Each structure stands twice: as C-alpha cells, then as structure tokens.
C-alpha cells in the first residue's frame, strides 16, 4: 500500500513539475487551437464550435485577440460574428453582426485568449493549495503504512 501511494505521489509530483515547466507551450498550443476552432467554426453540433460559444458566453469575450478575428473566417462571410459574442441576445441582428463597425457596439470586444489564460492563472493558487493538501495526506498515508508494515513484521511470531 505504501509503495502504491508513493507511486501515485511521484506521478502527481512529475505532472505538476512538467505542467509548470511547459506552461508557456501550453498557452501557445491553446492559442493555436483556439484560432483553428475559429477557422473551422460552424453552427452545427460540432463540439469545437460549442466550446468556442461556451467560452465566449461565459467569459464575455469574442474572438482570440478581439472581435475582429472573426472577420478572417469563412463563417463571417456567411453569417457575420456568432451570436455567442453578443452583449444582449435581443439586440443582436444578423445584419449588424455582418458589419464590423456596427458589431463593435453590440458584441464583446475583448479577446478570449487573454481572459482564459488570466482566469486559469488566477485559479492556479487554489489548485496548487488543494494539490499540496492532498500530497500531505498521501505522505501521512505512506508513513503510517510503513509504520504498520514494520509493526506487523516485528511481531510476526506473537500469538494473536
């Protein structure tokens, strides 16, 4: 049991170190994937498109760097900026979303990349604290399992 807990502890420790060391690569990868999701955006039940919509609605953002990122997509030429960018769903008309100047007043202008990364970085202290607490419990479990093992080994000839 102590060996299993030690193995899990080491795996979590290695994952944390790798995540910390490669955090910039993770950001770059996220930005390129978000750009790709915008390029391939459509209104069908595509999970990438749904993810983009969810991010834009939840964080009140639009595009990767800003709302004008949508102008370079195929979706914009057909339907304009997606409705998930709208500040108010009642006030967003398709003709307004096709005109970047009118859309600027009706959609969120901030890009999602900065908001997502800043939200993740602000929550990292909470994740780190929870991880540290779990790691402490694992170390206590490893120590207690080793103590129990030693106690059982020392008293193997004692009648119970």
Short mmCIF file of C-alpha atoms in Angstrom, two decimals:
data_model
loop_
_atom_site.label_atom_id
_atom_site.label_comp_id
_atom_site.label_asym_id
_atom_site.label_seq_id
_atom_site.Cartn_x
_atom_site.Cartn_y
_atom_site.Cartn_z
CA UNK A 1 0.00 0.00 0.00
CA UNK A 2 2.85 2.38 0.85
CA UNK A 3 4.50 1.63 -2.50
CA UNK A 4 1.26 2.31 -4.37
CA UNK A 5 0.79 5.63 -2.55
CA UNK A 6 4.43 6.52 -3.25
CA UNK A 7 3.95 5.77 -6.94
CA UNK A 8 0.83 7.96 -7.12
CA UNK A 9 2.64 10.72 -5.20
CA UNK A 10 5.57 10.63 -7.66
CA UNK A 11 3.23 10.68 -10.69
CA UNK A 12 1.41 13.74 -9.34
CA UNK A 13 4.71 15.43 -8.50
CA UNK A 14 6.10 14.81 -12.00
CA UNK A 15 2.85 16.06 -13.60
CA UNK A 16 3.00 19.27 -11.54
CA UNK A 17 6.64 19.91 -12.46
CA UNK A 18 6.00 19.22 -16.17
CA UNK A 19 2.94 21.48 -16.14
CA UNK A 20 4.94 24.28 -14.53
CA UNK A 21 7.94 23.91 -16.86
CA UNK A 22 5.86 23.71 -20.06
CA UNK A 23 3.20 26.29 -19.17
CA UNK A 24 4.26 28.62 -21.98
CA UNK A 25 3.98 25.82 -24.54
CA UNK A 26 0.54 25.02 -23.18
CA UNK A 27 -0.52 28.67 -23.71
CA UNK A 28 0.86 28.69 -27.25
CA UNK A 29 -0.87 25.40 -28.03
CA UNK A 30 -4.16 26.70 -26.61
CA UNK A 31 -3.94 29.88 -28.71
CA UNK A 32 -3.29 27.95 -31.92
CA UNK A 33 -6.15 25.53 -31.15
CA UNK A 34 -8.50 28.44 -30.45
CA UNK A 35 -7.52 30.04 -33.77
CA UNK A 36 -8.14 26.72 -35.51
CA UNK A 37 -11.54 26.40 -33.82
CA UNK A 38 -12.47 29.87 -35.10
CA UNK A 39 -11.40 28.99 -38.64
CA UNK A 40 -13.48 25.80 -38.60
CA UNK A 41 -16.42 27.32 -36.71
CA UNK A 42 -19.91 26.41 -37.86
CA UNK A 43 -23.37 26.29 -36.33
CA UNK A 44 -23.76 22.50 -36.44
CA UNK A 45 -23.37 20.35 -33.35
CA UNK A 46 -19.58 20.42 -33.66
CA UNK A 47 -18.02 20.17 -30.21
CA UNK A 48 -15.26 22.68 -31.01
CA UNK A 49 -17.82 25.25 -32.10
CA UNK A 50 -19.85 24.60 -28.96
CA UNK A 51 -16.69 25.07 -26.87
CA UNK A 52 -15.99 28.41 -28.57
CA UNK A 53 -19.59 29.51 -27.93
CA UNK A 54 -19.41 28.46 -24.29
CA UNK A 55 -16.13 30.31 -23.73
CA UNK A 56 -17.46 33.46 -25.40
CA UNK A 57 -20.74 33.43 -23.46
CA UNK A 58 -19.18 32.59 -20.10
CA UNK A 59 -16.22 34.97 -20.19
CA UNK A 60 -18.00 37.73 -22.16
CA UNK A 61 -15.35 37.77 -24.87
CA UNK A 62 -15.20 37.45 -28.64
CA UNK A 63 -12.50 36.01 -30.90
CA UNK A 64 -8.96 35.11 -29.91
CA UNK A 65 -7.33 38.54 -29.51
CA UNK A 66 -10.51 40.60 -30.15
CA UNK A 67 -13.80 40.50 -32.05
CA UNK A 68 -12.13 41.38 -35.38
CA UNK A 69 -10.56 37.89 -35.51
CA UNK A 70 -13.91 36.68 -36.84
CA UNK A 71 -13.51 38.82 -39.98
CA UNK A 72 -10.87 36.37 -41.26
CA UNK A 73 -13.16 33.34 -41.00
CA UNK A 74 -15.45 31.72 -43.54
CA UNK A 75 -18.31 31.89 -41.04
CA UNK A 76 -18.10 35.71 -41.01
CA UNK A 77 -18.56 35.93 -44.77
CA UNK A 78 -21.74 33.86 -44.47
CA UNK A 79 -23.37 34.96 -41.22
CA UNK A 80 -21.11 37.54 -39.54
CA UNK A 81 -19.93 37.32 -35.97
CA UNK A 82 -21.55 34.49 -33.95
CA UNK A 83 -24.42 35.31 -31.61
CA UNK A 84 -22.41 33.97 -28.67
CA UNK A 85 -20.41 37.24 -28.86
CA UNK A 86 -23.48 39.42 -28.36
CA UNK A 87 -23.77 41.51 -25.23
CA UNK A 88 -27.55 41.21 -25.43
CA UNK A 89 -29.17 38.39 -27.42
CA UNK A 90 -32.29 40.51 -28.04
CA UNK A 91 -30.35 43.41 -29.56
CA UNK A 92 -28.18 41.38 -31.99
CA UNK A 93 -29.41 41.24 -35.56
CA UNK A 94 -27.65 39.25 -38.27
CA UNK A 95 -27.19 42.35 -40.46
CA UNK A 96 -25.44 44.13 -37.57
CA UNK A 97 -23.18 41.14 -36.99
CA UNK A 98 -22.08 41.21 -40.64
CA UNK A 99 -20.92 44.83 -40.39
CA UNK A 100 -17.78 45.12 -38.19
CA UNK A 101 -18.45 48.78 -37.36
CA UNK A 102 -21.99 48.12 -36.11
CA UNK A 103 -20.95 44.85 -34.48
CA UNK A 104 -18.35 46.64 -32.37
CA UNK A 105 -21.18 48.27 -30.42
CA UNK A 106 -23.19 45.07 -29.99
CA UNK A 107 -20.57 42.40 -29.21
CA UNK A 108 -17.89 41.89 -26.59
CA UNK A 109 -14.70 43.47 -27.93
CA UNK A 110 -12.15 41.71 -25.69
CA UNK A 111 -10.49 38.54 -26.95
CA UNK A 112 -10.91 35.20 -25.23
CA UNK A 113 -7.27 34.11 -25.14
CA UNK A 114 -6.20 36.69 -22.56
CA UNK A 115 -9.33 36.14 -20.45
CA UNK A 116 -8.96 32.34 -20.46
CA UNK A 117 -5.26 32.42 -19.55
CA UNK A 118 -5.74 35.06 -16.85
CA UNK A 119 -8.66 33.09 -15.38
CA UNK A 120 -6.58 29.93 -15.35
CA UNK A 121 -3.62 31.70 -13.74
CA UNK A 122 -5.83 33.24 -11.07
CA UNK A 123 -7.22 29.80 -10.17
CA UNK A 124 -3.77 28.16 -10.09
CA UNK A 125 -3.18 29.13 -6.46
CA UNK A 126 -6.37 27.30 -5.46
CA UNK A 127 -5.37 24.23 -7.47
CA UNK A 128 -1.84 24.34 -6.01
CA UNK A 129 -3.21 24.59 -2.46
CA UNK A 130 -5.58 21.65 -2.93
CA UNK A 131 -2.80 19.61 -4.53
CA UNK A 132 -0.44 20.40 -1.65
CA UNK A 133 -3.10 19.30 0.85
CA UNK A 134 -3.66 16.02 -0.98
CA UNK A 135 0.11 15.47 -1.17
CA UNK A 136 0.38 15.95 2.63
CA UNK A 137 -2.33 13.32 3.20
CA UNK A 138 -0.53 10.96 0.84
CA UNK A 139 2.74 11.41 2.72
CA UNK A 140 0.99 10.76 6.04
CA UNK A 141 -0.56 7.64 4.50
CA UNK A 142 2.83 6.44 3.28
CA UNK A 143 4.41 6.97 6.72
CA UNK A 144 1.54 5.22 8.53
CA UNK A 145 1.59 2.31 6.06
CA UNK A 146 5.35 1.87 6.59
CA UNK A 147 4.88 2.01 10.39
CA UNK A 148 2.11 -0.60 10.20
CA UNK A 149 4.25 -2.82 8.00
CA UNK A 150 7.17 -2.57 10.41
CA UNK A 151 4.91 -3.29 13.39
CA UNK A 152 3.48 -6.38 11.69
CA UNK A 153 6.97 -7.61 10.69
CA UNK A 154 8.40 -7.16 14.23
CA UNK A 155 5.52 -9.03 15.83
CA UNK A 156 5.20 -11.88 13.35
CA UNK A 157 5.79 -14.61 15.95
CA UNK A 158 3.46 -13.20 18.58
CA UNK A 159 0.23 -15.09 19.10
CA UNK A 160 -2.88 -13.05 18.46
#
